[in-house]
PDB file of C-alpha atoms in Angstrom:
ATOM      1  CA  MET A   1      71.130 171.277  44.916  1.00  0.00           C
ATOM      2  CA  LEU A   2      73.571 173.857  46.231  1.00  0.00           C
ATOM      3  CA  GLU A   3      72.145 176.225  48.829  1.00  0.00           C
ATOM      4  CA  LYS A   4      72.399 179.834  47.704  1.00  0.00           C
ATOM      5  CA  LYS A   5      74.490 181.570  50.330  1.00  0.00           C
ATOM      6  CA  LYS A   6      77.836 183.282  50.377  1.00  0.00           C
ATOM      7  CA  VAL A   7      80.628 181.994  52.596  1.00  0.00           C
ATOM      8  CA  LYS A   8      84.208 183.129  53.134  1.00  0.00           C
ATOM      9  CA  GLU A   9      85.674 179.734  52.300  1.00  0.00           C
ATOM     10  CA  ARG A  10      85.669 178.118  48.859  1.00  0.00           C
ATOM     11  CA  ILE A  11      83.044 175.455  48.252  1.00  0.00           C
ATOM     12  CA  VAL A  12      83.936 172.020  46.847  1.00  0.00           C
ATOM     13  CA  TYR A  13      81.755 169.307  45.338  1.00  0.00           C
ATOM     14  CA  LEU A  14      82.694 165.928  46.810  1.00  0.00           C
ATOM     15  CA  ASP A  15      80.706 162.801  45.996  1.00  0.00           C
ATOM     16  CA  GLY A  16      77.255 164.292  45.944  1.00  0.00           C
ATOM     17  CA  ARG A  17      77.806 166.990  48.573  1.00  0.00           C
ATOM     18  CA  PHE A  18      78.850 170.641  48.482  1.00  0.00           C
ATOM     19  CA  VAL A  19      81.218 171.235  51.393  1.00  0.00           C
ATOM     20  CA  PRO A  20      83.670 173.919  52.570  1.00  0.00           C
ATOM     21  CA  GLU A  21      87.168 173.342  51.203  1.00  0.00           C
ATOM     22  CA  SER A  22      88.533 172.580  54.682  1.00  0.00           C
ATOM     23  CA  GLN A  23      86.079 169.688  54.996  1.00  0.00           C
ATOM     24  CA  ALA A  24      86.735 168.183  51.548  1.00  0.00           C
ATOM     25  CA  THR A  25      88.599 165.031  52.563  1.00  0.00           C
ATOM     26  CA  ILE A  26      88.995 161.575  51.016  1.00  0.00           C
ATOM     27  CA  SER A  27      90.072 158.186  52.337  1.00  0.00           C
ATOM     28  CA  ILE A  28      93.800 157.497  52.585  1.00  0.00           C
ATOM     29  CA  PHE A  29      92.920 154.283  50.715  1.00  0.00           C
ATOM     30  CA  ASP A  30      91.420 156.130  47.753  1.00  0.00           C
ATOM     31  CA  THR A  31      93.193 155.308  44.499  1.00  0.00           C
ATOM     32  CA  ALA A  32      93.814 159.031  43.953  1.00  0.00           C
ATOM     33  CA  PHE A  33      96.056 159.148  47.023  1.00  0.00           C
ATOM     34  CA  HIS A  34      97.254 155.569  47.071  1.00  0.00           C
ATOM     35  CA  ASN A  35      98.510 155.115  43.502  1.00  0.00           C
ATOM     36  CA  ALA A  36      97.433 158.204  41.494  1.00  0.00           C
ATOM     37  CA  TYR A  37      94.718 156.225  39.708  1.00  0.00           C
ATOM     38  CA  MET A  38      92.693 159.309  38.766  1.00  0.00           C
ATOM     39  CA  VAL A  39      91.907 161.371  35.694  1.00  0.00           C
ATOM     40  CA  HIS A  40      91.205 165.072  35.674  1.00  0.00           C
ATOM     41  CA  GLU A  41      90.540 168.265  33.770  1.00  0.00           C
ATOM     42  CA  ALA A  42      91.302 171.918  34.507  1.00  0.00           C
ATOM     43  CA  ILE A  43      89.144 174.600  32.909  1.00  0.00           C
ATOM     44  CA  ARG A  44      89.820 178.310  33.300  1.00  0.00           C
ATOM     45  CA  THR A  45      87.524 181.272  33.399  1.00  0.00           C
ATOM     46  CA  PHE A  46      87.797 184.577  31.570  1.00  0.00           C
ATOM     47  CA  ASN A  47      85.922 187.364  33.343  1.00  0.00           C
ATOM     48  CA  GLY A  48      84.399 184.672  35.533  1.00  0.00           C
ATOM     49  CA  LYS A  49      83.034 182.614  32.614  1.00  0.00           C
ATOM     50  CA  LEU A  50      84.263 179.105  31.822  1.00  0.00           C
ATOM     51  CA  PHE A  51      86.092 178.682  28.525  1.00  0.00           C
ATOM     52  CA  LYS A  52      85.458 175.515  26.506  1.00  0.00           C
ATOM     53  CA  LEU A  53      83.699 173.626  29.304  1.00  0.00           C
ATOM     54  CA  GLU A  54      82.132 171.357  26.689  1.00  0.00           C
ATOM     55  CA  GLN A  55      85.480 170.337  25.171  1.00  0.00           C
ATOM     56  CA  HIS A  56      87.204 169.797  28.511  1.00  0.00           C
ATOM     57  CA  THR A  57      84.367 167.680  29.873  1.00  0.00           C
ATOM     58  CA  ALA A  58      84.223 165.609  26.686  1.00  0.00           C
ATOM     59  CA  ARG A  59      87.960 164.916  27.009  1.00  0.00           C
ATOM     60  CA  LEU A  60      87.479 163.978  30.678  1.00  0.00           C
ATOM     61  CA  PHE A  61      84.987 161.288  29.695  1.00  0.00           C
ATOM     62  CA  ARG A  62      87.270 159.988  26.959  1.00  0.00           C
ATOM     63  CA  SER A  63      89.999 159.647  29.590  1.00  0.00           C
ATOM     64  CA  LEU A  64      87.578 157.946  31.991  1.00  0.00           C
ATOM     65  CA  ARG A  65      86.619 155.391  29.357  1.00  0.00           C
ATOM     66  CA  CYS A  66      90.241 154.506  28.602  1.00  0.00           C
ATOM     67  CA  ALA A  67      91.119 154.413  32.329  1.00  0.00           C
ATOM     68  CA  ARG A  68      88.146 152.102  33.034  1.00  0.00           C
ATOM     69  CA  ILE A  69      86.705 154.482  35.630  1.00  0.00           C
ATOM     70  CA  ASP A  70      82.949 155.002  35.965  1.00  0.00           C
ATOM     71  CA  ALA A  71      82.112 158.495  37.217  1.00  0.00           C
ATOM     72  CA  ALA A  72      78.538 157.399  38.028  1.00  0.00           C
ATOM     73  CA  MET A  73      77.280 160.472  36.174  1.00  0.00           C
ATOM     74  CA  GLY A  74      77.231 161.694  32.601  1.00  0.00           C
ATOM     75  CA  PRO A  75      78.863 164.719  30.939  1.00  0.00           C
ATOM     76  CA  SER A  76      75.736 166.882  31.350  1.00  0.00           C
ATOM     77  CA  GLU A  77      75.679 166.441  35.119  1.00  0.00           C
ATOM     78  CA  MET A  78      79.442 166.978  35.326  1.00  0.00           C
ATOM     79  CA  LYS A  79      79.091 170.297  33.487  1.00  0.00           C
ATOM     80  CA  LYS A  80      76.101 171.325  35.605  1.00  0.00           C
ATOM     81  CA  ILE A  81      77.952 170.711  38.876  1.00  0.00           C
ATOM     82  CA  SER A  82      81.052 172.502  37.555  1.00  0.00           C
ATOM     83  CA  LEU A  83      78.945 175.585  36.864  1.00  0.00           C
ATOM     84  CA  GLU A  84      77.367 175.363  40.317  1.00  0.00           C
ATOM     85  CA  VAL A  85      80.790 175.207  41.966  1.00  0.00           C
ATOM     86  CA  LEU A  86      81.876 178.251  39.969  1.00  0.00           C
ATOM     87  CA  GLU A  87      78.737 180.163  40.935  1.00  0.00           C
ATOM     88  CA  ALA A  88      79.197 179.297  44.622  1.00  0.00           C
ATOM     89  CA  ASN A  89      82.703 180.790  44.588  1.00  0.00           C
ATOM     90  CA  GLN A  90      82.310 183.770  42.253  1.00  0.00           C
ATOM     91  CA  HIS A  91      82.007 186.235  45.140  1.00  0.00           C
ATOM     92  CA  LEU A  92      85.526 185.359  46.293  1.00  0.00           C
ATOM     93  CA  LEU A  93      87.120 186.565  43.055  1.00  0.00           C
ATOM     94  CA  GLY A  94      89.018 189.821  43.362  1.00  0.00           C
ATOM     95  CA  GLU A  95      89.618 192.429  40.690  1.00  0.00           C
ATOM     96  CA  ASN A  96      91.332 190.875  37.644  1.00  0.00           C
ATOM     97  CA  ASP A  97      91.107 187.406  39.210  1.00  0.00           C
ATOM     98  CA  ASP A  98      89.967 184.245  37.452  1.00  0.00           C
ATOM     99  CA  TYR A  99      89.617 180.600  38.390  1.00  0.00           C
ATOM    100  CA  TRP A 100      90.689 177.180  37.349  1.00  0.00           C
ATOM    101  CA  ILE A 101      87.804 174.722  37.799  1.00  0.00           C
ATOM    102  CA  TYR A 102      89.109 171.202  38.379  1.00  0.00           C
ATOM    103  CA  GLN A 103      87.199 168.015  37.639  1.00  0.00           C
ATOM    104  CA  HIS A 104      88.826 164.994  39.330  1.00  0.00           C
ATOM    105  CA  VAL A 105      87.552 161.418  39.191  1.00  0.00           C
ATOM    106  CA  SER A 106      89.312 158.476  40.849  1.00  0.00           C
ATOM    107  CA  ALA A 107      88.453 154.777  40.872  1.00  0.00           C
ATOM    108  CA  GLY A 108      87.445 154.976  44.539  1.00  0.00           C
ATOM    109  CA  VAL A 109      88.958 152.965  47.373  1.00  0.00           C
ATOM    110  CA  VAL A 110      91.806 150.589  46.444  1.00  0.00           C
ATOM    111  CA  PRO A 111      90.364 147.048  46.070  1.00  0.00           C
ATOM    112  CA  GLN A 112      92.766 145.302  48.473  1.00  0.00           C
ATOM    113  CA  PHE A 113      91.419 147.502  51.255  1.00  0.00           C
ATOM    114  CA  ARG A 114      87.849 146.470  50.474  1.00  0.00           C
ATOM    115  CA  TYR A 115      87.968 143.284  52.476  1.00  0.00           C
ATOM    116  CA  GLU A 116      84.377 142.428  51.673  1.00  0.00           C
ATOM    117  CA  ASP A 117      84.641 143.029  47.905  1.00  0.00           C
ATOM    118  CA  ARG A 118      88.007 143.445  46.174  1.00  0.00           C
ATOM    119  CA  THR A 119      86.795 145.179  43.033  1.00  0.00           C
ATOM    120  CA  TYR A 120      86.968 148.771  41.852  1.00  0.00           C
ATOM    121  CA  LYS A 121      83.680 150.544  42.478  1.00  0.00           C
ATOM    122  CA  ASP A 122      82.209 153.732  43.919  1.00  0.00           C
ATOM    123  CA  SER A 123      84.403 156.276  42.143  1.00  0.00           C
ATOM    124  CA  THR A 124      85.343 159.498  43.899  1.00  0.00           C
ATOM    125  CA  VAL A 125      84.281 162.710  42.114  1.00  0.00           C
ATOM    126  CA  ILE A 126      85.727 166.048  43.209  1.00  0.00           C
ATOM    127  CA  ILE A 127      85.076 169.420  41.555  1.00  0.00           C
ATOM    128  CA  TYR A 128      86.708 172.510  42.972  1.00  0.00           C
ATOM    129  CA  CYS A 129      88.146 175.867  41.981  1.00  0.00           C
ATOM    130  CA  TRP A 130      91.562 177.430  42.436  1.00  0.00           C
ATOM    131  CA  MET A 131      92.706 180.983  41.831  1.00  0.00           C
ATOM    132  CA  LEU A 132      94.900 181.377  38.775  1.00  0.00           C
ATOM    133  CA  PRO A 133      98.500 182.107  39.899  1.00  0.00           C
ATOM    134  CA  PHE A 134      99.104 185.090  37.627  1.00  0.00           C
ATOM    135  CA  LYS A 135     102.139 186.283  39.577  1.00  0.00           C
ATOM    136  CA  ALA A 136     103.938 183.011  38.890  1.00  0.00           C
ATOM    137  CA  TYR A 137     104.109 183.532  35.142  1.00  0.00           C
ATOM    138  CA  ALA A 138     103.049 187.109  34.301  1.00  0.00           C
ATOM    139  CA  ARG A 139     106.544 188.490  33.668  1.00  0.00           C
ATOM    140  CA  TYR A 140     107.304 185.800  31.083  1.00  0.00           C
ATOM    141  CA  TYR A 141     104.855 187.439  28.684  1.00  0.00           C
ATOM    142  CA  GLU A 142     107.426 190.242  28.439  1.00  0.00           C
ATOM    143  CA  VAL A 143     110.780 188.453  28.747  1.00  0.00           C
ATOM    144  CA  GLY A 144     109.953 184.865  27.822  1.00  0.00           C
ATOM    145  CA  ALA A 145     110.339 181.643  29.780  1.00  0.00           C
ATOM    146  CA  HIS A 146     113.245 179.208  29.374  1.00  0.00           C
ATOM    147  CA  ALA A 147     112.705 175.633  28.168  1.00  0.00           C
ATOM    148  CA  ILE A 148     114.900 172.946  29.727  1.00  0.00           C
ATOM    149  CA  THR A 149     115.116 169.304  28.616  1.00  0.00           C
ATOM    150  CA  PRO A 150     115.677 167.190  31.764  1.00  0.00           C
ATOM    151  CA  TRP A 151     117.173 163.685  31.911  1.00  0.00           C
ATOM    152  CA  VAL A 152     113.773 162.083  32.468  1.00  0.00           C
ATOM    153  CA  ARG A 153     111.862 161.099  29.328  1.00  0.00           C
ATOM    154  CA  ARG A 154     108.127 161.294  28.726  1.00  0.00           C
ATOM    155  CA  ILE A 155     106.464 157.949  29.412  1.00  0.00           C
ATOM    156  CA  SER A 156     106.231 156.101  26.122  1.00  0.00           C
ATOM    157  CA  PRO A 157     102.838 155.843  24.383  1.00  0.00           C
ATOM    158  CA  GLN A 158     103.661 152.133  24.150  1.00  0.00           C
ATOM    159  CA  CYS A 159     103.158 152.059  27.945  1.00  0.00           C
ATOM    160  CA  VAL A 160     100.380 154.559  28.649  1.00  0.00           C
ATOM    161  CA  ASP A 161      98.579 156.607  26.009  1.00  0.00           C
ATOM    162  CA  PRO A 162      99.416 160.289  26.700  1.00  0.00           C
ATOM    163  CA  LYS A 163      95.953 161.269  25.482  1.00  0.00           C
ATOM    164  CA  ILE A 164      94.584 159.994  28.808  1.00  0.00           C
ATOM    165  CA  LYS A 165      94.832 162.977  31.145  1.00  0.00           C
ATOM    166  CA  THR A 166      95.900 161.188  34.304  1.00  0.00           C
ATOM    167  CA  CYS A 167      97.105 162.442  37.673  1.00  0.00           C
ATOM    168  CA  SER A 168     100.018 159.993  37.517  1.00  0.00           C
ATOM    169  CA  ARG A 169     102.715 162.485  36.499  1.00  0.00           C
ATOM    170  CA  MET A 170     105.988 161.375  38.085  1.00  0.00           C
ATOM    171  CA  ASP A 171     107.963 161.958  34.881  1.00  0.00           C
ATOM    172  CA  LEU A 172     106.592 165.492  34.551  1.00  0.00           C
ATOM    173  CA  ASN A 173     107.097 166.322  38.231  1.00  0.00           C
ATOM    174  CA  LEU A 174     110.705 165.128  38.142  1.00  0.00           C
ATOM    175  CA  GLY A 175     111.235 167.135  34.965  1.00  0.00           C
ATOM    176  CA  THR A 176     109.910 170.299  36.587  1.00  0.00           C
ATOM    177  CA  ARG A 177     112.127 169.882  39.628  1.00  0.00           C
ATOM    178  CA  GLU A 178     115.240 169.359  37.541  1.00  0.00           C
ATOM    179  CA  ALA A 179     114.431 172.336  35.294  1.00  0.00           C
ATOM    180  CA  LYS A 180     114.105 174.630  38.313  1.00  0.00           C
ATOM    181  CA  LEU A 181     117.410 173.381  39.741  1.00  0.00           C
ATOM    182  CA  ILE A 182     119.122 174.248  36.462  1.00  0.00           C
ATOM    183  CA  ASP A 183     117.377 177.567  35.857  1.00  0.00           C
ATOM    184  CA  PRO A 184     114.903 179.384  38.150  1.00  0.00           C
ATOM    185  CA  ASP A 185     113.128 180.588  34.996  1.00  0.00           C
ATOM    186  CA  GLY A 186     113.168 177.084  33.535  1.00  0.00           C
ATOM    187  CA  TYR A 187     110.128 175.137  32.411  1.00  0.00           C
ATOM    188  CA  CYS A 188     110.696 171.461  31.691  1.00  0.00           C
ATOM    189  CA  LEU A 189     110.252 170.229  28.130  1.00  0.00           C
ATOM    190  CA  LEU A 190     110.437 166.452  28.053  1.00  0.00           C
ATOM    191  CA  LEU A 191     111.730 164.459  25.103  1.00  0.00           C
ATOM    192  CA  ASP A 192     110.386 161.061  24.126  1.00  0.00           C
ATOM    193  CA  GLU A 193     112.447 157.881  23.860  1.00  0.00           C
ATOM    194  CA  GLN A 194     113.428 158.783  20.276  1.00  0.00           C
ATOM    195  CA  THR A 195     114.651 162.220  21.503  1.00  0.00           C
ATOM    196  CA  ASN A 196     111.785 164.032  19.794  1.00  0.00           C
ATOM    197  CA  VAL A 197     110.266 166.951  21.707  1.00  0.00           C
ATOM    198  CA  ALA A 198     107.151 165.840  23.595  1.00  0.00           C
ATOM    199  CA  GLU A 199     105.529 168.173  26.155  1.00  0.00           C
ATOM    200  CA  GLY A 200     105.926 169.861  29.512  1.00  0.00           C
ATOM    201  CA  ASP A 201     104.278 169.607  32.900  1.00  0.00           C
ATOM    202  CA  GLY A 202     100.738 170.500  31.834  1.00  0.00           C
ATOM    203  CA  TYR A 203     101.579 172.348  28.630  1.00  0.00           C
ATOM    204  CA  ASN A 204     102.193 171.777  24.931  1.00  0.00           C
ATOM    205  CA  PHE A 205     104.965 173.321  22.855  1.00  0.00           C
ATOM    206  CA  PHE A 206     105.159 175.176  19.539  1.00  0.00           C
ATOM    207  CA  ILE A 207     107.983 176.611  17.478  1.00  0.00           C
ATOM    208  CA  VAL A 208     107.812 179.081  14.599  1.00  0.00           C
ATOM    209  CA  SER A 209     110.135 178.467  11.657  1.00  0.00           C
ATOM    210  CA  LYS A 210     109.959 180.695   8.581  1.00  0.00           C
ATOM    211  CA  GLY A 211     106.374 181.674   9.338  1.00  0.00           C
ATOM    212  CA  VAL A 212     105.188 178.092   9.899  1.00  0.00           C
ATOM    213  CA  LEU A 213     103.838 176.919  13.263  1.00  0.00           C
ATOM    214  CA  ARG A 214     105.169 173.485  14.220  1.00  0.00           C
ATOM    215  CA  THR A 215     104.077 171.349  17.167  1.00  0.00           C
ATOM    216  CA  PRO A 216     104.643 167.695  18.172  1.00  0.00           C
ATOM    217  CA  SER A 217     102.051 165.304  16.773  1.00  0.00           C
ATOM    218  CA  LEU A 218      99.499 163.608  19.008  1.00  0.00           C
ATOM    219  CA  ARG A 219     101.516 160.396  18.823  1.00  0.00           C
ATOM    220  CA  ASN A 220     103.438 161.274  21.975  1.00  0.00           C
ATOM    221  CA  VAL A 221     101.574 164.142  23.709  1.00  0.00           C
ATOM    222  CA  LEU A 222      98.267 165.042  25.295  1.00  0.00           C
ATOM    223  CA  GLY A 223      96.100 166.943  22.845  1.00  0.00           C
ATOM    224  CA  GLY A 224      95.738 170.119  24.864  1.00  0.00           C
ATOM    225  CA  ILE A 225      92.602 172.238  24.541  1.00  0.00           C
ATOM    226  CA  SER A 226      94.860 175.301  24.441  1.00  0.00           C
ATOM    227  CA  ARG A 227      96.954 173.641  21.729  1.00  0.00           C
ATOM    228  CA  GLU A 228      93.730 173.089  19.808  1.00  0.00           C
ATOM    229  CA  THR A 229      92.710 176.731  20.326  1.00  0.00           C
ATOM    230  CA  VAL A 230      96.022 177.983  18.918  1.00  0.00           C
ATOM    231  CA  MET A 231      95.536 175.816  15.860  1.00  0.00           C
ATOM    232  CA  GLU A 232      92.000 177.179  15.402  1.00  0.00           C
ATOM    233  CA  LEU A 233      93.284 180.759  15.661  1.00  0.00           C
ATOM    234  CA  ALA A 234      96.120 180.001  13.237  1.00  0.00           C
ATOM    235  CA  LYS A 235      93.625 178.680  10.698  1.00  0.00           C
ATOM    236  CA  GLU A 236      91.533 181.841  11.018  1.00  0.00           C
ATOM    237  CA  MET A 237      94.700 183.920  10.575  1.00  0.00           C
ATOM    238  CA  LYS A 238      95.814 181.782   7.602  1.00  0.00           C
ATOM    239  CA  ILE A 239      98.979 180.651   9.384  1.00  0.00           C
ATOM    240  CA  CYS A 240     100.297 177.259   8.303  1.00  0.00           C
ATOM    241  CA  VAL A 241     100.472 174.638  11.097  1.00  0.00           C
ATOM    242  CA  GLU A 242     102.422 171.380  10.998  1.00  0.00           C
ATOM    243  CA  GLU A 243     101.989 168.538  13.483  1.00  0.00           C
ATOM    244  CA  THR A 244     105.267 166.701  13.213  1.00  0.00           C
ATOM    245  CA  ASP A 245     108.343 165.342  14.969  1.00  0.00           C
ATOM    246  CA  ILE A 246     110.514 168.139  16.355  1.00  0.00           C
ATOM    247  CA  GLN A 247     114.125 167.606  17.429  1.00  0.00           C
ATOM    248  CA  THR A 248     116.212 169.765  19.747  1.00  0.00           C
ATOM    249  CA  TYR A 249     118.109 170.989  16.670  1.00  0.00           C
ATOM    250  CA  ASP A 250     114.850 172.451  15.332  1.00  0.00           C
ATOM    251  CA  VAL A 251     114.163 174.280  18.587  1.00  0.00           C
ATOM    252  CA  CYS A 252     117.666 175.749  18.709  1.00  0.00           C
ATOM    253  CA  ASN A 253     117.186 177.164  15.207  1.00  0.00           C
ATOM    254  CA  ALA A 254     113.571 178.306  15.530  1.00  0.00           C
ATOM    255  CA  ASP A 255     112.552 181.927  15.055  1.00  0.00           C
ATOM    256  CA  GLU A 256     110.059 181.814  17.943  1.00  0.00           C
ATOM    257  CA  ALA A 257     108.737 179.346  20.502  1.00  0.00           C
ATOM    258  CA  PHE A 258     105.956 179.225  23.069  1.00  0.00           C
ATOM    259  CA  PHE A 259     104.065 176.981  25.480  1.00  0.00           C
ATOM    260  CA  THR A 260     100.283 176.593  25.537  1.00  0.00           C
ATOM    261  CA  ALA A 261      98.289 175.807  28.677  1.00  0.00           C
ATOM    262  CA  THR A 262      94.870 176.425  30.196  1.00  0.00           C
ATOM    263  CA  SER A 263      96.189 178.983  32.679  1.00  0.00           C
ATOM    264  CA  TYR A 264      98.387 181.314  30.641  1.00  0.00           C
ATOM    265  CA  CYS A 265      97.040 180.345  27.185  1.00  0.00           C
ATOM    266  CA  ILE A 266     100.274 181.195  25.328  1.00  0.00           C
ATOM    267  CA  LEU A 267     103.594 181.794  27.090  1.00  0.00           C
ATOM    268  CA  PRO A 268     106.599 182.970  25.030  1.00  0.00           C
ATOM    269  CA  VAL A 269     109.830 180.953  25.265  1.00  0.00           C
ATOM    270  CA  THR A 270     113.077 182.808  24.573  1.00  0.00           C
ATOM    271  CA  LYS A 271     115.745 180.286  25.617  1.00  0.00           C
ATOM    272  CA  PHE A 272     116.197 176.564  25.091  1.00  0.00           C
ATOM    273  CA  ASN A 273     118.816 174.818  27.229  1.00  0.00           C
ATOM    274  CA  GLY A 274     120.604 178.160  27.529  1.00  0.00           C
ATOM    275  CA  ILE A 275     120.507 178.893  23.783  1.00  0.00           C
ATOM    276  CA  GLN A 276     118.727 182.056  22.675  1.00  0.00           C
ATOM    277  CA  ILE A 277     115.696 181.482  20.466  1.00  0.00           C
ATOM    278  CA  GLY A 278     115.322 183.961  17.623  1.00  0.00           C
ATOM    279  CA  GLN A 279     115.892 187.517  18.805  1.00  0.00           C
ATOM    280  CA  GLY A 280     115.737 186.504  22.448  1.00  0.00           C
ATOM    281  CA  LYS A 281     112.368 188.147  23.033  1.00  0.00           C
ATOM    282  CA  PRO A 282     108.691 187.203  22.467  1.00  0.00           C
ATOM    283  CA  GLY A 283     108.152 186.933  18.734  1.00  0.00           C
ATOM    284  CA  LEU A 284     105.740 188.763  16.454  1.00  0.00           C
ATOM    285  CA  LEU A 285     103.634 185.734  15.565  1.00  0.00           C
ATOM    286  CA  THR A 286     103.425 184.729  19.229  1.00  0.00           C
ATOM    287  CA  LYS A 287     102.128 188.202  20.077  1.00  0.00           C
ATOM    288  CA  ARG A 288      99.616 188.098  17.219  1.00  0.00           C
ATOM    289  CA  LEU A 289      98.213 184.790  18.467  1.00  0.00           C
ATOM    290  CA  LEU A 290      97.961 186.133  22.009  1.00  0.00           C
ATOM    291  CA  GLU A 291      96.105 189.186  20.724  1.00  0.00           C
ATOM    292  CA  ALA A 292      93.724 186.990  18.721  1.00  0.00           C
ATOM    293  CA  TRP A 293      93.011 184.851  21.780  1.00  0.00           C
ATOM    294  CA  SER A 294      92.372 187.970  23.856  1.00  0.00           C
ATOM    295  CA  ASN A 295      89.883 189.168  21.261  1.00  0.00           C
ATOM    296  CA  LYS A 296      88.194 185.764  21.310  1.00  0.00           C
ATOM    297  CA  VAL A 297      87.561 185.814  25.070  1.00  0.00           C
ATOM    298  CA  GLY A 298      86.972 189.554  25.477  1.00  0.00           C
ATOM    299  CA  ILE A 299      89.838 190.215  27.873  1.00  0.00           C
ATOM    300  CA  ASN A 300      93.444 191.325  27.449  1.00  0.00           C
ATOM    301  CA  ILE A 301      95.191 188.152  28.644  1.00  0.00           C
ATOM    302  CA  VAL A 302      98.622 189.740  29.079  1.00  0.00           C
ATOM    303  CA  LYS A 303      97.354 192.920  30.722  1.00  0.00           C
ATOM    304  CA  GLN A 304      95.276 190.916  33.202  1.00  0.00           C
ATOM    305  CA  ALA A 305      98.273 188.850  34.263  1.00  0.00           C
ATOM    306  CA  LEU A 306     100.628 191.837  34.476  1.00  0.00           C
ATOM    307  CA  SER A 307      98.171 193.730  36.671  1.00  0.00           C
ATOM    308  CA  HIS A 308      98.933 191.254  39.468  1.00  0.00           C
ATOM    309  CA  LEU A 309     102.598 192.296  39.459  1.00  0.00           C
ATOM    310  CA  GLU A 310     101.489 195.814  40.303  1.00  0.00           C
ATOM    311  CA  GLU A 311      99.644 194.746  43.466  1.00  0.00           C
ATOM    312  CA  LYS A 312     101.092 195.977  46.734  1.00  0.00           C
TER     313      LYS A 312
END
């Protein structure tokens, strides 16, 4: 049980203990550090309240099952601890701030360094919070981000199922670095081995063509909770959605485009590999979906983010 007291440093849950962030350390032989053998979830708050904790935690345990990692606790306890971590750090939120809450589970210490027993056991569970970086993306709500397809391809689902949300993200990290080298406003958008659009570094992708929302099928992408939310909103708004293969040609000729992610929810995209998308500004349907999401969570998502650009 977490002791009820306020501290100036964020509190982290680490393997059964609540500790200050500066004391949250793991073994250098943990699989998380040694070979990125870890699955995770990131859940954001709106006005300090977690959004879709149930869905994120359920996906975490689906990933754990496929990754053959035993968290040594069930979904109910994982959710309970996540809420306790949030409560312990609420007092550190400033005006218009919100958190990510991260759930990380590794397979524990690498077997070859367990000289007495070379098997995976004693998973490492870490739950912590991180302030949403509104300043990093706020202006793109107004001008749109730029999508860049790097040379690296998304790891094939024939190798690792993308529906497992793993911390092993070399392809995505390389893609992000290349996109930023090409364009400071660039966000990577990886293609698969058949040159179909896949996903970005922690975000899904949508285009709008003649009033129809189109997004890559789950064959080659992680089924994002934000992606799912957009599809729910579209259904309520009677907007047609297609899950299908999308080629670069389709993106170049789209009327609108946007990314979806836990942090920014929906982020307009106005350029693709240097080619203007639609009118070169956030589209009408994109704005309607953002407004609907804001109404759903009781906060103006765009206004909240933009307020951080006004800080001195």
